[in-house]
Coordinates of C-alpha atoms in Angstrom, one line a residue:
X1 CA 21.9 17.1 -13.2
X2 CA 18.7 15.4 -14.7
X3 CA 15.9 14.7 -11.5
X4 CA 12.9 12.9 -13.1
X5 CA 9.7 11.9 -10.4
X6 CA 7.6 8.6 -10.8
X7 CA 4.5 8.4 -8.8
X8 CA 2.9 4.6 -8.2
X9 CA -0.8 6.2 -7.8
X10 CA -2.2 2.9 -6.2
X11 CA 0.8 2.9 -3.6
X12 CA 1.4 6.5 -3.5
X13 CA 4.7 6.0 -3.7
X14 CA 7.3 8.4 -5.4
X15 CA 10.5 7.0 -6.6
X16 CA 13.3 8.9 -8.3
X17 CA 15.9 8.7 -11.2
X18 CA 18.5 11.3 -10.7
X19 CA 21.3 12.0 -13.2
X20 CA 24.6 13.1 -14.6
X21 CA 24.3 14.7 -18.0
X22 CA 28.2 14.7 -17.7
X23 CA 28.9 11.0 -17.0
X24 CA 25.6 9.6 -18.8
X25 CA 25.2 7.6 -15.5
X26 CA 21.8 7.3 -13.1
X27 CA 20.8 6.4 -10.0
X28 CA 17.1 5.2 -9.0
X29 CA 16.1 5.8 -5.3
X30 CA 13.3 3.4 -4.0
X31 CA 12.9 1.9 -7.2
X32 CA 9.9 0.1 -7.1
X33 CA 9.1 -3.6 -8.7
X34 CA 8.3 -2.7 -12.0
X35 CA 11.3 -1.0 -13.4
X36 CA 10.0 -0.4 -16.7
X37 CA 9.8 3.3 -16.4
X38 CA 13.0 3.9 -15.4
X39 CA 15.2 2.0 -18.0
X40 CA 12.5 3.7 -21.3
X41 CA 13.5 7.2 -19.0
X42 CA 16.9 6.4 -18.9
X43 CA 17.0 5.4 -22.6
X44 CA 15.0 8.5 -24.2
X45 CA 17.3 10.9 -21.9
X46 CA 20.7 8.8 -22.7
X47 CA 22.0 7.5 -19.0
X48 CA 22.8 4.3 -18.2
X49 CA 21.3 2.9 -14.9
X50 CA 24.2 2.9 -13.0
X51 CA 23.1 2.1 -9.5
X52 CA 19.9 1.8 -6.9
X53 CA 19.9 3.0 -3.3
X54 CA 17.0 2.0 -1.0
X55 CA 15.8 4.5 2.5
X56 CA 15.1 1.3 3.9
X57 CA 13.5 -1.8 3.8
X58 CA 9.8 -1.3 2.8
X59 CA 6.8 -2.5 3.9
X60 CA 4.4 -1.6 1.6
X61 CA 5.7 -2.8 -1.6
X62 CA 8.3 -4.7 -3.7
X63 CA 11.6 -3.7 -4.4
X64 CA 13.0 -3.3 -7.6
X65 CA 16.2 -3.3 -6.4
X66 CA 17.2 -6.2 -7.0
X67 CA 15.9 -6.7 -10.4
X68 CA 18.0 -3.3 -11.4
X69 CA 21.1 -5.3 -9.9
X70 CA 20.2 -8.6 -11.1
X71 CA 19.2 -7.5 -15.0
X72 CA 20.9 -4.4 -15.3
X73 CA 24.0 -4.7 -13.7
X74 CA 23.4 -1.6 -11.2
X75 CA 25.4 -1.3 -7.4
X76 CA 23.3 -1.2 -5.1
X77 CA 23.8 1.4 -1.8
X78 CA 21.8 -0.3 1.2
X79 CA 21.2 0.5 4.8
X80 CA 23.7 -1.2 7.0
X81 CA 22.3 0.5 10.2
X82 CA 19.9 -1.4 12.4
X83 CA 20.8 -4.7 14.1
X84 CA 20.8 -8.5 12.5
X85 CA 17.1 -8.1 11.9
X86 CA 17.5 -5.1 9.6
X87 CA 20.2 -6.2 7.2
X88 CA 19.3 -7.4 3.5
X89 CA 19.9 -11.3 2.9
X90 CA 20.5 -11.3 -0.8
X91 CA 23.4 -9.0 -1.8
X92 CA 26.3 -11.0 -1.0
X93 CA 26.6 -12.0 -5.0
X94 CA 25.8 -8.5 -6.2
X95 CA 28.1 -5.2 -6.3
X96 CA 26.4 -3.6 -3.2
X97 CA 27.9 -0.9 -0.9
X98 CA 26.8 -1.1 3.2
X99 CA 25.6 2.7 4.1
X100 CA 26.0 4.4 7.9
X101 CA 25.9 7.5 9.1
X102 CA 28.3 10.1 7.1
X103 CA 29.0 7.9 4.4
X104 CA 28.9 9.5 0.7
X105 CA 28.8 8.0 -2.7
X106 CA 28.8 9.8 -6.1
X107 CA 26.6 9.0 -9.2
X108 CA 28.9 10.9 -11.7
X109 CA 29.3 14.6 -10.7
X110 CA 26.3 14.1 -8.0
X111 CA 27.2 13.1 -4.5
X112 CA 24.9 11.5 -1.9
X113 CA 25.2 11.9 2.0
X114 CA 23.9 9.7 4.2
X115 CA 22.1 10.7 7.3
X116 CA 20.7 7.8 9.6
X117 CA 17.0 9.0 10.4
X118 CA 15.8 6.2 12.4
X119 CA 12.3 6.2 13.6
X120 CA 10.1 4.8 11.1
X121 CA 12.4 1.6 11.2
X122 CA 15.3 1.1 12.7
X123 CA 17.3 0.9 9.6
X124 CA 15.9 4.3 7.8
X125 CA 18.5 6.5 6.1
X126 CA 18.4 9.8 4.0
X127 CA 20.1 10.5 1.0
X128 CA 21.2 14.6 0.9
X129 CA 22.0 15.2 -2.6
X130 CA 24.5 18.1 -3.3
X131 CA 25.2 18.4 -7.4
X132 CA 28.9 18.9 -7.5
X133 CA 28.1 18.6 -11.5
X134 CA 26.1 22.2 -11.5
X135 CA 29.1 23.7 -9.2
X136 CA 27.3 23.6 -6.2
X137 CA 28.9 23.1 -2.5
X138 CA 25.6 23.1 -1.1
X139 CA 23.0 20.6 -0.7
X140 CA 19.9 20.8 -3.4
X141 CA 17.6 18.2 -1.7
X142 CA 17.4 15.3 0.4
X143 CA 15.4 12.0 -0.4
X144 CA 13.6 11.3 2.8
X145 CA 12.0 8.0 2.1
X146 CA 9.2 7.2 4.9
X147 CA 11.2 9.5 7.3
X148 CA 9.5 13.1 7.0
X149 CA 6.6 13.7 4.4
X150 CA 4.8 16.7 3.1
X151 CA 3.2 17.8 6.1
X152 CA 4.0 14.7 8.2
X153 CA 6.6 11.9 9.3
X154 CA 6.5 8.1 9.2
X155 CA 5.2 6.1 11.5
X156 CA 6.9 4.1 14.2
X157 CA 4.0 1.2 14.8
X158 CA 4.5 -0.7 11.8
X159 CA 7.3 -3.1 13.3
X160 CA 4.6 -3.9 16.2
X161 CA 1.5 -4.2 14.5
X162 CA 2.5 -5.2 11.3
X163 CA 5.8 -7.4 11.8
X164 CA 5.0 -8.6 15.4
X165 CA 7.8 -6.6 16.9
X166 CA 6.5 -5.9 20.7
X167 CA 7.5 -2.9 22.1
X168 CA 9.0 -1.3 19.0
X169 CA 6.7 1.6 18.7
X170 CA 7.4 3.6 21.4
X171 CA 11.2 3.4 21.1
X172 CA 10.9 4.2 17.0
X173 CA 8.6 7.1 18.4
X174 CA 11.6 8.0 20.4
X175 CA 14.5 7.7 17.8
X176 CA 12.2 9.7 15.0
X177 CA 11.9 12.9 18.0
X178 CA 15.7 12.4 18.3
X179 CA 15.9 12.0 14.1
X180 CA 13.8 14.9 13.8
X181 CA 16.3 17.3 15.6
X182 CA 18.8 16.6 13.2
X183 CA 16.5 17.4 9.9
X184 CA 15.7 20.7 11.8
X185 CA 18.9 21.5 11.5
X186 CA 19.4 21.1 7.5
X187 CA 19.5 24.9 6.3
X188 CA 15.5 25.9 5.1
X189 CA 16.4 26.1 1.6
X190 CA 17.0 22.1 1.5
X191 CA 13.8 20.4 -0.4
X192 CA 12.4 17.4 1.1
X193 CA 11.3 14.7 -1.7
X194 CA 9.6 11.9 0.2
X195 CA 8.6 8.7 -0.6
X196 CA 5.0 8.4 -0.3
X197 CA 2.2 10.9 -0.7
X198 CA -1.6 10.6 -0.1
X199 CA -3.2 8.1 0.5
X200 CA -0.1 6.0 1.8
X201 CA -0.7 4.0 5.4
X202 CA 2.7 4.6 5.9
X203 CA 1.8 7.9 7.6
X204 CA -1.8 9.3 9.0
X205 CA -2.2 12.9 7.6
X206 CA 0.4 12.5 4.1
X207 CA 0.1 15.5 2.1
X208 CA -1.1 15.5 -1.9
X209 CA 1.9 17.9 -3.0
X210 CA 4.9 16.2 -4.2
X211 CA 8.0 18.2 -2.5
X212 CA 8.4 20.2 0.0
X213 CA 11.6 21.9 2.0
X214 CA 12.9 21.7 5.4
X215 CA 11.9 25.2 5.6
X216 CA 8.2 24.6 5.0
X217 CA 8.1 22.0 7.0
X218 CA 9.3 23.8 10.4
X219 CA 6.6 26.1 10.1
X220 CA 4.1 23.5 9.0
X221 CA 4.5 20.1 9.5
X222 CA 2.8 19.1 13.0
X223 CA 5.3 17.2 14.4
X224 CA 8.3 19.4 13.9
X225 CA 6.8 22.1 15.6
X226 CA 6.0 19.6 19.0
X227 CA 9.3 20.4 21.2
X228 CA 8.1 18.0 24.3
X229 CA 9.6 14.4 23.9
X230 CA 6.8 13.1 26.1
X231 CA 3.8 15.0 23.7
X232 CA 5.2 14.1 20.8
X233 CA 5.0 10.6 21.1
X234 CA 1.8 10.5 22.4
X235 CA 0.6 12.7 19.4
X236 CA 2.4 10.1 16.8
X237 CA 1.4 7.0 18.6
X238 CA -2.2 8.0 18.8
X239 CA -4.5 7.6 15.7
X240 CA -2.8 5.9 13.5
X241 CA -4.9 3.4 11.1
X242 CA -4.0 0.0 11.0
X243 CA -1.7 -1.3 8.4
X244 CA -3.1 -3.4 5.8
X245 CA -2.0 -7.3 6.5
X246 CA 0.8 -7.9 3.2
X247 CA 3.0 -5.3 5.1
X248 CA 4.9 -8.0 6.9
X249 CA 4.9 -10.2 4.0
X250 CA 6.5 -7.0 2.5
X251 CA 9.5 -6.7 4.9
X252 CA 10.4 -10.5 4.4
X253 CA 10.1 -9.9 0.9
X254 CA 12.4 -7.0 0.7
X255 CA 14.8 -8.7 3.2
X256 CA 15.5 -11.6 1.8
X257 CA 15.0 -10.9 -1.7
X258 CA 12.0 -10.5 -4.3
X259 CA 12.1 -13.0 -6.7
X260 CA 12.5 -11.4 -10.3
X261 CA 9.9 -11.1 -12.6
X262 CA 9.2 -13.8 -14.8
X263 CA 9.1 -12.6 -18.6
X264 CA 6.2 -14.9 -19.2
X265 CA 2.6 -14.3 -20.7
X266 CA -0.5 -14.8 -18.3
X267 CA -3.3 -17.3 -20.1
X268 CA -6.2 -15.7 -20.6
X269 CA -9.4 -17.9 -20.4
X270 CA -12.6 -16.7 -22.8
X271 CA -14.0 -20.5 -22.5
X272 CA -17.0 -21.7 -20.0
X273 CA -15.7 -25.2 -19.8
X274 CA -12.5 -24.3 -18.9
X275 CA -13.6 -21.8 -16.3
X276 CA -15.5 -24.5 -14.7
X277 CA -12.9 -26.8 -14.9
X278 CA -10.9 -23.8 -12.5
X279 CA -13.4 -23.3 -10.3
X280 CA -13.3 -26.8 -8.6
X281 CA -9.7 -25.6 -7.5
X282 CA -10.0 -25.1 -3.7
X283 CA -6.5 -23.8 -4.0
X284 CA -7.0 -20.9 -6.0
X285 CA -8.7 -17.7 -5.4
X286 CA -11.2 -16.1 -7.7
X287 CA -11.1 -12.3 -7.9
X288 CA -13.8 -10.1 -10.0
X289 CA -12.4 -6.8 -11.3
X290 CA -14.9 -4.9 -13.1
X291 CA -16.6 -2.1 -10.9
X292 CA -19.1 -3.0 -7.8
X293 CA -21.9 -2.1 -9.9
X294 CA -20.8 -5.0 -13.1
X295 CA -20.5 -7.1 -10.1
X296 CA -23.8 -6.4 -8.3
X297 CA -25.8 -6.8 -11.5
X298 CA -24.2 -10.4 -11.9
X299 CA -21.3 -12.6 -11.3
X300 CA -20.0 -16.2 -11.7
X301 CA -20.6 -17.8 -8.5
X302 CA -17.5 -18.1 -6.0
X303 CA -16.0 -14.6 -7.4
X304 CA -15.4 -12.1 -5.2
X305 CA -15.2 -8.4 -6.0
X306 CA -12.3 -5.8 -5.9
X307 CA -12.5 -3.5 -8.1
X308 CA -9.6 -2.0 -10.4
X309 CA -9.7 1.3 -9.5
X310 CA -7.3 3.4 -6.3
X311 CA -7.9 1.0 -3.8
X312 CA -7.7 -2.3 -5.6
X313 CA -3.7 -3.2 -4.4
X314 CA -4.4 -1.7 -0.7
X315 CA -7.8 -4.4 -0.6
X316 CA -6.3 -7.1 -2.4
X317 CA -3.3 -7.1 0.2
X318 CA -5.4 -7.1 2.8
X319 CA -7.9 -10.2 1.9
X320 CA -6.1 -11.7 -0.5
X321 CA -3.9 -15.4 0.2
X322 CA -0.2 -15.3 -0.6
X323 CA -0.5 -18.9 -0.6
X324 CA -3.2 -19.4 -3.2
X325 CA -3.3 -19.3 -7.0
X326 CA -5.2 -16.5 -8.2
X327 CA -7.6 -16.2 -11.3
X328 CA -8.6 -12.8 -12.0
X329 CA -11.9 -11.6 -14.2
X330 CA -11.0 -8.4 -16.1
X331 CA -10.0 -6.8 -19.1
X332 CA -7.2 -4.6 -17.6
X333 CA -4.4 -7.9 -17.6
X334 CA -1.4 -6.0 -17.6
X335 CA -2.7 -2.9 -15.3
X336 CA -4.2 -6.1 -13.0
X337 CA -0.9 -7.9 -13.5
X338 CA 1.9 -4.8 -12.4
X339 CA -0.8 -4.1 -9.5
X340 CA -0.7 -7.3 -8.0
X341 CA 2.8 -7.6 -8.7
X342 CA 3.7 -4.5 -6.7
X343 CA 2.7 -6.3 -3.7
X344 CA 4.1 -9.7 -4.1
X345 CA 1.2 -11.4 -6.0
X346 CA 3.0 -13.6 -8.5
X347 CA 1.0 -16.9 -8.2
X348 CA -1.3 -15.3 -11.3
X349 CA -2.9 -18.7 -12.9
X350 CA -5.2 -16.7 -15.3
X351 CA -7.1 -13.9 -16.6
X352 CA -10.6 -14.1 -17.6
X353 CA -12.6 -12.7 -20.3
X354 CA -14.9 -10.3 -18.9
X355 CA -17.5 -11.9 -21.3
X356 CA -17.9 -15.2 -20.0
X357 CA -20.2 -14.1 -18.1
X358 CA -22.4 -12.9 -20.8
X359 CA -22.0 -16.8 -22.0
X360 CA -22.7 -18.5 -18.9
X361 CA -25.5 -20.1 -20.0
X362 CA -27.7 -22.5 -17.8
X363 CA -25.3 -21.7 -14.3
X364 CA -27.3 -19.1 -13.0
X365 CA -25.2 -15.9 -11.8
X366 CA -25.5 -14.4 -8.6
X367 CA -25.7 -10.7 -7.5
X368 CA -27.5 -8.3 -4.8
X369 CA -29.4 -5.1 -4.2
X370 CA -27.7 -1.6 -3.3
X371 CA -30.5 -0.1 -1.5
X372 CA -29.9 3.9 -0.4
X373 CA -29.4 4.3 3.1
X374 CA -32.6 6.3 3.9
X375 CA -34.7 3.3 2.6
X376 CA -32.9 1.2 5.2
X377 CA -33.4 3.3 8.5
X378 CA -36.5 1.8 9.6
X379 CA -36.0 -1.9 9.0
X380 CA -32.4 -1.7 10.7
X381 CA -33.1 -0.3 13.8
X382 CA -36.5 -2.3 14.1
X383 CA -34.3 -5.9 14.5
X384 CA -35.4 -7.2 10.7
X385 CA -31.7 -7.1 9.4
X386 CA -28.8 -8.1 10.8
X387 CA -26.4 -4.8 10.1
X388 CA -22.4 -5.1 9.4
X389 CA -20.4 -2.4 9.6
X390 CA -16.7 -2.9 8.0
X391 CA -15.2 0.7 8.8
X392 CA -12.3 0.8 10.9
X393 CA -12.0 1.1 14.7
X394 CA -11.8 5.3 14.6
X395 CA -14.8 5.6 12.1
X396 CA -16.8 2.8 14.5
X397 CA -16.3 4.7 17.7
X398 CA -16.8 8.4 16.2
X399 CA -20.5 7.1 15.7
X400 CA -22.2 4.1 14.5
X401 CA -25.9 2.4 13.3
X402 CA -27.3 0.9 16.7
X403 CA -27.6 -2.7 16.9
X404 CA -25.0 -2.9 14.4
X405 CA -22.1 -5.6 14.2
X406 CA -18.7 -4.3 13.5
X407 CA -16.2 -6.3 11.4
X408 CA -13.8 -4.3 9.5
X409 CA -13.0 -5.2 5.6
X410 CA -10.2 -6.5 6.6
X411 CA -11.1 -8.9 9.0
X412 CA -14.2 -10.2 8.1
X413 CA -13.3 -13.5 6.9
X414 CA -12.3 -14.4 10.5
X415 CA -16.2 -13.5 11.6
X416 CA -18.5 -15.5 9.1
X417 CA -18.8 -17.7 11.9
X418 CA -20.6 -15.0 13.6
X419 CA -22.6 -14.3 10.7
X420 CA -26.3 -15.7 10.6
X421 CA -27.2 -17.6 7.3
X422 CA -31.2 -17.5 8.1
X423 CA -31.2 -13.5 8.5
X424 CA -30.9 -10.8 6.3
X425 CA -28.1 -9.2 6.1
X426 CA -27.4 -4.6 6.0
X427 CA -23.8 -4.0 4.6
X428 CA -22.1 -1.2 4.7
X429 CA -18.8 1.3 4.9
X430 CA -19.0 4.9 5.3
X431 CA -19.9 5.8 1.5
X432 CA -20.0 2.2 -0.2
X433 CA -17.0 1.5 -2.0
X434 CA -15.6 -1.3 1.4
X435 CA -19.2 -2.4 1.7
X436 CA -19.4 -3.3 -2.2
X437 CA -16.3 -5.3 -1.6
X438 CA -17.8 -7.1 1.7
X439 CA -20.7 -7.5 0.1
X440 CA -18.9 -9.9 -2.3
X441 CA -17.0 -11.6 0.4
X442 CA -20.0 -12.6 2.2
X443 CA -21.4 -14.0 -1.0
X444 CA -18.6 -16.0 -2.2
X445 CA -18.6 -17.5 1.5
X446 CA -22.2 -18.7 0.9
X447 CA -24.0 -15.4 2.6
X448 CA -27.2 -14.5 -0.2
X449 CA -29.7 -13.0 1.2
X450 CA -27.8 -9.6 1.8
X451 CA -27.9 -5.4 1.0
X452 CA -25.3 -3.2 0.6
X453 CA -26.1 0.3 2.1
X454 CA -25.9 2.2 -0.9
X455 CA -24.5 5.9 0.4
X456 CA -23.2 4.3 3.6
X457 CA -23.5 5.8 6.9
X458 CA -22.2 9.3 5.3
X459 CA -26.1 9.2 3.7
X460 CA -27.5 7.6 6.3
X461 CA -26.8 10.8 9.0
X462 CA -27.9 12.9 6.2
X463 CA -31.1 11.4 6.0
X464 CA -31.2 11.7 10.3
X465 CA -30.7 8.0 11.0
X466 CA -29.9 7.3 14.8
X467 CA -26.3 7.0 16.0
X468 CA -24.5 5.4 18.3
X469 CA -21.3 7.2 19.7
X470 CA -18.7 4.8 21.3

């Protein structure tokens, strides 16, 4: 048996390609949209792509699946569990196998059981691999998917907060307790290979390492050691962030179908004129790349600012419009491109040349001040700035900058109305990375006379700035 990893560091998500040296075939689980990887793995090792199986529908990124089945001829094994709302729309034309509880399939010499570990969604399956090929009758490993991670499970809000579900989240609270029990009961030596790591908002406390065994996680993971029903759904209800606003767009996506990716070449725009000519679409979106310092310095009026780096496809879901044309300013097209992608951005118009802005000529380009936090302390408690604070709800009430106004990052546009245009305005985040970004939104929205708070408030209690608890 051949088991190859591929980690999607913006998402966090793992996918897998699992194969049978004996039969040449393969089997992707969660693929995700790009499937590039996979068919120059499958090609260098010798297996054909055989098939795709999905844990369920996701919510925080675009399926490959049906690309691998569309292009590349692979069956696909689905989740039939789960009511109407839960089935997937588009495999009626493809060579697609319905999965429940106990059924199996084989990739070669490799068989997959299927365990229905509801909880995270109603539809959620596991995949327990046993590799018949090696001689085993044991199981090696199971695929867990956004079921149980390194060092904690998924969560259950998602179909409330995220896909308008009401009441979902304590009943998904309920079936992953009653889901758990049966994973506890998978002998220790199982290992657990999830589908999201760090930095995912598909759980609150994911762990960094890639695998893990059902073993560890008895003795480790937080909430299979909770044996009270009752405390255990308080525990996982409690704390958990809010999910970034493409995640519905996600499910409907996955649901019904991505569209497949279209083989053809983004312009790339390196002129003035025909950047101005752009700019004087009100349907299109103008996104700045480079890093918030590049940006700061000086941009092309209208711009906003996320930059390319980890966070880029978590921020760029939450602000951006699936509904507009976008026009992105960087030098990264292809990195930009499969990032935006990932998330269902496909309404890419153009990429521009970093250097136009260098060439801008007479159009005068904007930018603002990071000032450090301990310069600020005076002159924001004293009224002269009006201060925004774009943290989330926990990080607000753990302790905030009197006087201050919150707004999180992600819903800022639906405050500028709040926002006064004759006042200076104090941005900032906890160490300046979301401030840099709001900084640009509120520019771009016509807000110039504004600071961001260089440090954030992690500098600003270093330096002994008053807080506000509550």
């Amino acid at each position: 048996m051949y088991l190859r990893t591929f980690f999607d560091e913006q998402l966090a998500q793992y996918s897998y390609l699992i194969g049978c040296q004996r039969t040449g075939e393969a089997i992707i689980i969660d693929p995700a949209r790009d499937i590039t990887p996979y068919i120059e793995t499958a090609k260098k090792e010798g297996f054909h792509l055989a098939a795709a199986a999905e844990t369920h529908i996701h919510a925080d990124f675009v399926s490959g699946a049906r690309e691998l089945a569309e292009n590349h001829g692979a069956k696909l094994y689905l989740s039939d569990e789960g009511n109407a709302d839960w089935k997937y729309k588009y495999v009626d034309s493809l060579s697609y196998q319905g999965l429940k509880e106990g059924s199996s399939f084989s990739i070669g010499n490799v068989q997959f059981e299927v365990l229905h570990t509801p909880g995270h969604t109603p539809e959620s399956i596991s995949f327990l691999l046993t590799d018949k090929g090696g001689g085993s009758e044991v199981p090696m490993g199971i695929f867990t998917g956004d079921f149980v991670f390194v060092g904690d499970v998924g969560r259950p809000d998602l179909l409330e907060k995220a896909a308008g579900h009401k009441g979902s989240s304590e009943q998904g609270a309920k079936d992953m307790f009653a889901s758990l029990k049966k994973f506890k009961e998978l002998p220790d030596y199982v290992l657990v290979w999830p589908g999201h790591g760090a930095g995912s908002a598909c759980g609150k406390s994911l762990g960094a390492v890639p695998q893990s065994s059902v073993g560890y996680e008895k003795k480790n993971n937080w909430a299979l050691k909770i044996e009270d029903q009752e405390e255990f759904i308080e525990k996982l209800l409690s704390g958990q962030p809010e999910p970034p606003r493409y995640f519905a767009m996600m499910k409907k996506i996955n649901k019904e179908g991505p569209d497949l990716l279209s083989q053809s070449k983004t312009p790339v725009i390196a002129e003035k004129e025909r950047l101005e000519q752009l700019l004087q679409n009100n349907h299109t979106t103008f996104i700045d790349a480079r890093s918030a310092e590049e940006y700061a310095k000086g941009h092309i009026k209208g711009f906003i600012n996320i930059p390319y780096n980890k966070i880029f496809t978590n921020w760029a879901g939450w602000i951006l419009d699936y509904d507009k044309d976008l026009v992105v300013l960087t030098d990264q097209h292809s990195s930009v491109k499969h990032a935006l992608q990932s998330i269902g951005f496909d309404r890419i118009a153009a990429f521009v040349e970093p250097d136009v802005t260098s060439n801008w000529g007479d159009a005068p380009l904007e930018g603002y001040a990071s000032v450090p936090a301990g310069e600020l302390i005076e002159p924001a408690t004293n009224g002269e700035y009006f201060v925004i604070d774009v943290r989330n709800d926990q990080e607000w009430e753990d302790g905030h900058i009197p006087g201050a106004h919150h707004y999180p990052l992600g819903h800022l546009e639906e405050h500028l109305d709040e926002v006064p245009k004759n006042q200076k305005l104090l941005v900032h985040c906890q160490s300046g990375a979301r401030s840099a970004i709001a900084s640009g939104l509120l520019m771009a929205n016509g807000f110039k006379n504004l600071i961001n708070v260089k440090g954030g408030i992690a500098e600003w209690k270093e330096e002994n700035g008053p807080i506000q608890q509550g």
